[in-house]
């Protein structure tokens, strides 16, 4: 089967093509989860700014801290809400360390890291720093894979064809097809036991000769059905067409001999020897490359395959193991240091 290549239209969201939608959703979910973990570690760990201040306010004997503890117990609120302000402007302008790694700020810290940016607020606890380190390593690998695959998508030729098998001709309106009438291929398809091949032969445009089929293919929107060797030779310098090998209706050539002929075994043996030596293949290549100089088509380097979750499973598994480690480290720090820290 020979037909012209069709070129895909420009995708407005080409920058999303390197990853499958499942990967993009997983990345968004990871950003939210890491932001939540960053806030959690900052509040639980006794080595973070939040943890140090909270632990100190819980055990400090001064009158102000005692008053704030009593207010917190009475109102059942957070420590950050126990401080009194005489002016709203003062409350707005005051910088509170307890809010440095809130969920909002943590989400901003993690999200900007994915686009290789950063913020002034960073975790001070070992658990928080370890979490940020594995996140930075994760996004470094992800951005490298994204950049490489995006480059391949932008440089790869978008030529393609929607016809992969003879059955694909039915139920589509993009191409018409045809074959040369009164040839063996038409007879085999018309008399085949598969009704789909009968239908393809009935609906095919009946061409008068090979030249008509070649001309219609070059005009576009037409599929020419014929022997692959003939089509390969006639379209060898045309880079705008593509050969689709269906593996169907292969012609078998043979020599006729009398029954019980003494030459049958000799002919079979010689054919087998020539085939094993590659003599037929070399003769076909010699015939294929004969005549006018062949113009090689451009070789495309790259792949338009998208990364999906199974491909990135190892990377996500590494990230999960890092989370387990930091949670254990955080609780171990609390167990060792205690609230007096």
GROMACS .gro file of C-alpha atoms in nm:
model
  341
    1UNK     CA    1   0.000   0.000   0.000
    2UNK     CA    2   0.142   0.338  -0.098
    3UNK     CA    3  -0.005   0.673   0.000
    4UNK     CA    4   0.099   1.031   0.068
    5UNK     CA    5   0.206   1.149   0.411
    6UNK     CA    6  -0.027   1.371   0.611
    7UNK     CA    7   0.118   1.638   0.837
    8UNK     CA    8  -0.038   1.702   1.176
    9UNK     CA    9  -0.159   2.051   1.258
   10UNK     CA   10   0.006   2.274   1.515
   11UNK     CA   11  -0.089   2.195   1.872
   12UNK     CA   12  -0.154   2.504   2.084
   13UNK     CA   13  -0.064   2.306   2.395
   14UNK     CA   14   0.257   2.157   2.254
   15UNK     CA   15   0.440   2.229   2.578
   16UNK     CA   16   0.228   1.961   2.751
   17UNK     CA   17   0.319   1.688   2.501
   18UNK     CA   18   0.635   1.548   2.668
   19UNK     CA   19   0.430   1.397   2.954
   20UNK     CA   20   0.104   1.209   2.965
   21UNK     CA   21  -0.186   1.378   3.144
   22UNK     CA   22  -0.149   1.127   3.429
   23UNK     CA   23   0.207   1.250   3.489
   24UNK     CA   24   0.101   1.615   3.493
   25UNK     CA   25  -0.174   1.537   3.744
   26UNK     CA   26   0.074   1.343   3.956
   27UNK     CA   27   0.314   1.640   3.957
   28UNK     CA   28   0.037   1.875   4.070
   29UNK     CA   29  -0.059   1.629   4.342
   30UNK     CA   30   0.306   1.603   4.451
   31UNK     CA   31   0.339   1.981   4.477
   32UNK     CA   32   0.038   1.996   4.709
   33UNK     CA   33   0.157   1.694   4.909
   34UNK     CA   34   0.513   1.823   4.950
   35UNK     CA   35   0.379   2.163   5.057
   36UNK     CA   36   0.166   1.990   5.320
   37UNK     CA   37   0.465   1.785   5.439
   38UNK     CA   38   0.684   2.096   5.454
   39UNK     CA   39   0.432   2.271   5.677
   40UNK     CA   40   0.390   1.958   5.888
   41UNK     CA   41   0.764   1.914   5.940
   42UNK     CA   42   0.808   2.281   6.020
   43UNK     CA   43   0.544   2.261   6.292
   44UNK     CA   44   0.634   1.922   6.437
   45UNK     CA   45   1.014   1.927   6.426
   46UNK     CA   46   1.177   2.089   6.734
   47UNK     CA   47   1.459   2.218   6.511
   48UNK     CA   48   1.243   2.437   6.284
   49UNK     CA   49   1.160   2.804   6.341
   50UNK     CA   50   0.799   2.722   6.412
   51UNK     CA   51   0.879   2.423   6.632
   52UNK     CA   52   1.143   2.605   6.836
   53UNK     CA   53   0.913   2.897   6.904
   54UNK     CA   54   0.613   2.682   6.991
   55UNK     CA   55   0.814   2.460   7.224
   56UNK     CA   56   0.965   2.765   7.391
   57UNK     CA   57   0.623   2.927   7.441
   58UNK     CA   58   0.493   2.606   7.598
   59UNK     CA   59   0.760   2.600   7.873
   60UNK     CA   60   0.864   2.966   7.909
   61UNK     CA   61   0.795   3.093   8.269
   62UNK     CA   62   0.756   3.463   8.175
   63UNK     CA   63   0.424   3.639   8.233
   64UNK     CA   64   0.359   3.708   7.864
   65UNK     CA   65   0.398   3.344   7.760
   66UNK     CA   66   0.185   3.230   8.057
   67UNK     CA   67  -0.085   3.475   7.954
   68UNK     CA   68  -0.079   3.353   7.597
   69UNK     CA   69  -0.099   2.990   7.708
   70UNK     CA   70  -0.401   3.071   7.922
   71UNK     CA   71  -0.563   3.263   7.637
   72UNK     CA   72  -0.498   2.970   7.399
   73UNK     CA   73  -0.657   2.724   7.644
   74UNK     CA   74  -0.955   2.952   7.702
   75UNK     CA   75  -1.024   3.038   7.338
   76UNK     CA   76  -0.906   2.702   7.199
   77UNK     CA   77  -0.714   2.879   6.928
   78UNK     CA   78  -0.360   2.884   6.788
   79UNK     CA   79  -0.067   3.057   6.954
   80UNK     CA   80  -0.047   3.296   6.662
   81UNK     CA   81  -0.400   3.419   6.745
   82UNK     CA   82  -0.325   3.487   7.114
   83UNK     CA   83  -0.118   3.798   7.062
   84UNK     CA   84  -0.304   4.126   7.117
   85UNK     CA   85  -0.263   4.424   6.884
   86UNK     CA   86  -0.365   4.781   6.948
   87UNK     CA   87  -0.377   4.860   6.578
   88UNK     CA   88  -0.471   4.651   6.273
   89UNK     CA   89  -0.191   4.812   6.073
   90UNK     CA   90   0.057   4.689   6.333
   91UNK     CA   91  -0.082   4.336   6.298
   92UNK     CA   92  -0.057   4.346   5.920
   93UNK     CA   93   0.296   4.485   5.915
   94UNK     CA   94   0.439   4.256   6.181
   95UNK     CA   95   0.651   3.967   6.056
   96UNK     CA   96   0.569   3.648   6.239
   97UNK     CA   97   0.807   3.352   6.208
   98UNK     CA   98   0.519   3.117   6.272
   99UNK     CA   99   0.372   3.202   5.933
  100UNK     CA  100   0.693   3.174   5.731
  101UNK     CA  101   0.624   2.814   5.631
  102UNK     CA  102   0.247   2.812   5.636
  103UNK     CA  103   0.076   2.593   5.377
  104UNK     CA  104   0.039   2.889   5.143
  105UNK     CA  105   0.407   2.982   5.166
  106UNK     CA  106   0.516   2.618   5.150
  107UNK     CA  107   0.312   2.564   4.833
  108UNK     CA  108   0.478   2.870   4.681
  109UNK     CA  109   0.824   2.743   4.783
  110UNK     CA  110   0.764   2.398   4.633
  111UNK     CA  111   0.590   2.526   4.321
  112UNK     CA  112   0.862   2.777   4.234
  113UNK     CA  113   1.119   2.501   4.273
  114UNK     CA  114   0.957   2.311   3.987
  115UNK     CA  115   1.028   2.605   3.753
  116UNK     CA  116   1.383   2.637   3.890
  117UNK     CA  117   1.312   2.943   4.101
  118UNK     CA  118   1.327   2.994   4.476
  119UNK     CA  119   1.211   3.202   4.771
  120UNK     CA  120   1.382   3.362   5.072
  121UNK     CA  121   1.202   3.135   5.319
  122UNK     CA  122   1.365   2.795   5.361
  123UNK     CA  123   1.324   2.520   5.621
  124UNK     CA  124   1.577   2.517   5.907
  125UNK     CA  125   1.505   2.172   6.050
  126UNK     CA  126   1.703   1.871   5.919
  127UNK     CA  127   1.381   1.698   5.817
  128UNK     CA  128   1.260   2.002   5.624
  129UNK     CA  129   1.594   2.045   5.450
  130UNK     CA  130   1.607   1.677   5.359
  131UNK     CA  131   1.256   1.701   5.216
  132UNK     CA  132   1.352   2.004   5.010
  133UNK     CA  133   1.668   1.829   4.892
  134UNK     CA  134   1.487   1.520   4.758
  135UNK     CA  135   1.228   1.749   4.599
  136UNK     CA  136   1.499   1.950   4.422
  137UNK     CA  137   1.666   1.630   4.303
  138UNK     CA  138   1.328   1.500   4.182
  139UNK     CA  139   1.246   1.815   3.986
  140UNK     CA  140   1.598   1.833   3.842
  141UNK     CA  141   1.548   1.490   3.685
  142UNK     CA  142   1.193   1.570   3.578
  143UNK     CA  143   1.287   1.902   3.413
  144UNK     CA  144   1.578   1.736   3.233
  145UNK     CA  145   1.346   1.467   3.095
  146UNK     CA  146   1.087   1.729   3.005
  147UNK     CA  147   1.342   1.946   2.823
  148UNK     CA  148   1.485   1.653   2.627
  149UNK     CA  149   1.145   1.519   2.524
  150UNK     CA  150   1.012   1.864   2.437
  151UNK     CA  151   1.315   1.919   2.212
  152UNK     CA  152   1.243   1.588   2.039
  153UNK     CA  153   0.878   1.688   1.990
  154UNK     CA  154   0.969   2.024   1.840
  155UNK     CA  155   1.239   1.891   1.605
  156UNK     CA  156   1.070   1.569   1.497
  157UNK     CA  157   0.892   1.575   1.163
  158UNK     CA  158   0.516   1.545   1.215
  159UNK     CA  159   0.462   1.337   0.903
  160UNK     CA  160   0.239   1.038   0.957
  161UNK     CA  161  -0.028   0.823   0.799
  162UNK     CA  162  -0.348   0.685   0.944
  163UNK     CA  163  -0.344   0.372   0.726
  164UNK     CA  164  -0.167   0.081   0.897
  165UNK     CA  165  -0.356  -0.216   0.751
  166UNK     CA  166  -0.593  -0.292   0.466
  167UNK     CA  167  -0.889  -0.297   0.706
  168UNK     CA  168  -0.820   0.069   0.797
  169UNK     CA  169  -0.944   0.174   0.454
  170UNK     CA  170  -1.299   0.088   0.555
  171UNK     CA  171  -1.479   0.331   0.783
  172UNK     CA  172  -1.262   0.632   0.697
  173UNK     CA  173  -1.321   0.921   0.459
  174UNK     CA  174  -0.973   1.074   0.437
  175UNK     CA  175  -0.848   0.852   0.155
  176UNK     CA  176  -0.987   0.684  -0.153
  177UNK     CA  177  -0.810   0.376  -0.283
  178UNK     CA  178  -0.765   0.186  -0.600
  179UNK     CA  179  -0.586  -0.099  -0.777
  180UNK     CA  180  -0.507  -0.195  -1.132
  181UNK     CA  181  -0.790  -0.399  -1.274
  182UNK     CA  182  -0.751  -0.748  -1.416
  183UNK     CA  183  -0.441  -0.821  -1.207
  184UNK     CA  184  -0.380  -1.101  -0.960
  185UNK     CA  185  -0.426  -0.876  -0.657
  186UNK     CA  186  -0.778  -0.779  -0.761
  187UNK     CA  187  -0.868  -1.143  -0.820
  188UNK     CA  188  -0.730  -1.258  -0.483
  189UNK     CA  189  -0.910  -0.984  -0.289
  190UNK     CA  190  -1.240  -1.032  -0.471
  191UNK     CA  191  -1.240  -1.407  -0.406
  192UNK     CA  192  -1.104  -1.399  -0.053
  193UNK     CA  193  -1.303  -1.564   0.226
  194UNK     CA  194  -1.280  -1.246   0.435
  195UNK     CA  195  -1.567  -1.017   0.337
  196UNK     CA  196  -1.372  -0.707   0.432
  197UNK     CA  197  -1.125  -0.775   0.152
  198UNK     CA  198  -1.414  -0.835  -0.086
  199UNK     CA  199  -1.560  -0.498   0.012
  200UNK     CA  200  -1.223  -0.323  -0.032
  201UNK     CA  201  -1.189  -0.470  -0.382
  202UNK     CA  202  -1.548  -0.374  -0.475
  203UNK     CA  203  -1.514  -0.013  -0.355
  204UNK     CA  204  -1.167   0.037  -0.504
  205UNK     CA  205  -1.115   0.265  -0.800
  206UNK     CA  206  -1.031   0.048  -1.101
  207UNK     CA  207  -0.711   0.186  -1.254
  208UNK     CA  208  -0.609   0.128  -1.613
  209UNK     CA  209  -0.237   0.094  -1.553
  210UNK     CA  210   0.045   0.152  -1.305
  211UNK     CA  211   0.114   0.507  -1.422
  212UNK     CA  212  -0.240   0.616  -1.337
  213UNK     CA  213  -0.205   0.482  -0.983
  214UNK     CA  214   0.130   0.657  -0.930
  215UNK     CA  215  -0.011   0.986  -1.056
  216UNK     CA  216  -0.315   0.969  -0.827
  217UNK     CA  217  -0.099   0.893  -0.523
  218UNK     CA  218   0.115   1.201  -0.593
  219UNK     CA  219  -0.199   1.413  -0.619
  220UNK     CA  220  -0.278   1.324  -0.257
  221UNK     CA  221  -0.563   1.161  -0.070
  222UNK     CA  222  -0.526   0.833  -0.256
  223UNK     CA  223  -0.403   0.487  -0.157
  224UNK     CA  224  -0.257   0.263  -0.427
  225UNK     CA  225  -0.279  -0.113  -0.371
  226UNK     CA  226  -0.023  -0.321  -0.558
  227UNK     CA  227   0.284  -0.542  -0.514
  228UNK     CA  228   0.534  -0.395  -0.267
  229UNK     CA  229   0.835  -0.454  -0.494
  230UNK     CA  230   0.676  -0.266  -0.781
  231UNK     CA  231   0.564   0.021  -0.560
  232UNK     CA  232   0.900   0.044  -0.383
  233UNK     CA  233   1.084   0.080  -0.711
  234UNK     CA  234   0.849   0.341  -0.860
  235UNK     CA  235   0.836   0.559  -0.546
  236UNK     CA  236   1.200   0.522  -0.440
  237UNK     CA  237   1.281   0.894  -0.487
  238UNK     CA  238   0.954   1.029  -0.349
  239UNK     CA  239   0.993   1.130   0.017
  240UNK     CA  240   0.635   1.257   0.039
  241UNK     CA  241   0.487   0.909   0.008
  242UNK     CA  242   0.504   0.614   0.242
  243UNK     CA  243   0.490   0.238   0.193
  244UNK     CA  244   0.266   0.046   0.433
  245UNK     CA  245   0.341  -0.326   0.425
  246UNK     CA  246   0.028  -0.518   0.513
  247UNK     CA  247   0.172  -0.867   0.489
  248UNK     CA  248  -0.131  -0.979   0.288
  249UNK     CA  249  -0.164  -1.134  -0.058
  250UNK     CA  250   0.204  -1.207  -0.114
  251UNK     CA  251   0.265  -1.344  -0.460
  252UNK     CA  252   0.457  -1.670  -0.478
  253UNK     CA  253   0.668  -1.731  -0.788
  254UNK     CA  254   0.750  -2.086  -0.901
  255UNK     CA  255   0.886  -2.291  -1.189
  256UNK     CA  256   0.666  -2.557  -1.344
  257UNK     CA  257   0.806  -2.903  -1.399
  258UNK     CA  258   0.670  -3.241  -1.499
  259UNK     CA  259   0.557  -3.485  -1.232
  260UNK     CA  260   0.849  -3.696  -1.105
  261UNK     CA  261   1.091  -3.483  -1.303
  262UNK     CA  262   1.458  -3.555  -1.215
  263UNK     CA  263   1.526  -3.180  -1.218
  264UNK     CA  264   1.279  -3.091  -0.938
  265UNK     CA  265   1.519  -3.174  -0.653
  266UNK     CA  266   1.806  -2.995  -0.828
  267UNK     CA  267   1.600  -2.678  -0.881
  268UNK     CA  268   1.474  -2.679  -0.522
  269UNK     CA  269   1.824  -2.729  -0.386
  270UNK     CA  270   1.970  -2.448  -0.597
  271UNK     CA  271   1.690  -2.208  -0.498
  272UNK     CA  272   1.750  -2.286  -0.131
  273UNK     CA  273   2.125  -2.231  -0.164
  274UNK     CA  274   2.081  -1.899  -0.343
  275UNK     CA  275   1.834  -1.787  -0.083
  276UNK     CA  276   2.065  -1.876   0.205
  277UNK     CA  277   2.351  -1.685   0.040
  278UNK     CA  278   2.131  -1.376   0.003
  279UNK     CA  279   2.158  -1.381  -0.374
  280UNK     CA  280   1.792  -1.287  -0.427
  281UNK     CA  281   1.817  -1.000  -0.182
  282UNK     CA  282   2.132  -0.865  -0.347
  283UNK     CA  283   1.969  -0.886  -0.690
  284UNK     CA  284   1.663  -0.701  -0.563
  285UNK     CA  285   1.884  -0.428  -0.415
  286UNK     CA  286   2.077  -0.409  -0.741
  287UNK     CA  287   1.754  -0.374  -0.938
  288UNK     CA  288   1.612  -0.126  -0.685
  289UNK     CA  289   1.916   0.105  -0.701
  290UNK     CA  290   1.963   0.083  -1.077
  291UNK     CA  291   1.873   0.363  -1.315
  292UNK     CA  292   1.871   0.724  -1.201
  293UNK     CA  293   2.054   0.828  -0.887
  294UNK     CA  294   1.851   0.768  -0.577
  295UNK     CA  295   1.789   1.071  -0.356
  296UNK     CA  296   1.796   0.970   0.011
  297UNK     CA  297   1.521   1.107   0.231
  298UNK     CA  298   1.605   1.290   0.548
  299UNK     CA  299   1.661   1.064   0.845
  300UNK     CA  300   1.455   1.167   1.143
  301UNK     CA  301   1.617   1.148   1.483
  302UNK     CA  302   1.402   1.158   1.792
  303UNK     CA  303   1.079   1.019   1.924
  304UNK     CA  304   0.734   1.161   1.982
  305UNK     CA  305   0.658   0.911   2.260
  306UNK     CA  306   0.531   1.065   2.581
  307UNK     CA  307   0.653   0.971   2.926
  308UNK     CA  308   0.383   0.793   3.123
  309UNK     CA  309   0.361   0.675   3.483
  310UNK     CA  310   0.506   0.323   3.427
  311UNK     CA  311   0.819   0.477   3.273
  312UNK     CA  312   0.862   0.715   3.568
  313UNK     CA  313   0.768   0.461   3.835
  314UNK     CA  314   1.125   0.433   3.966
  315UNK     CA  315   1.155   0.810   4.006
  316UNK     CA  316   0.826   0.831   4.196
  317UNK     CA  317   0.932   0.534   4.412
  318UNK     CA  318   1.251   0.715   4.509
  319UNK     CA  319   1.046   1.018   4.608
  320UNK     CA  320   0.813   0.805   4.821
  321UNK     CA  321   1.104   0.641   5.006
  322UNK     CA  322   1.247   0.986   5.078
  323UNK     CA  323   0.917   1.091   5.235
  324UNK     CA  324   0.915   0.786   5.463
  325UNK     CA  325   1.269   0.863   5.575
  326UNK     CA  326   1.201   1.227   5.659
  327UNK     CA  327   0.885   1.146   5.859
  328UNK     CA  328   1.081   0.894   6.066
  329UNK     CA  329   1.358   1.149   6.115
  330UNK     CA  330   1.109   1.414   6.224
  331UNK     CA  331   0.945   1.195   6.487
  332UNK     CA  332   1.285   1.068   6.603
  333UNK     CA  333   1.395   1.427   6.661
  334UNK     CA  334   1.087   1.489   6.875
  335UNK     CA  335   1.147   1.173   7.074
  336UNK     CA  336   1.510   1.260   7.145
  337UNK     CA  337   1.480   1.633   7.212
  338UNK     CA  338   1.140   1.651   7.381
  339UNK     CA  339   0.931   1.967   7.429
  340UNK     CA  340   1.199   2.146   7.629
  341UNK     CA  341   1.385   2.215   7.309
   0.00000   0.00000   0.00000
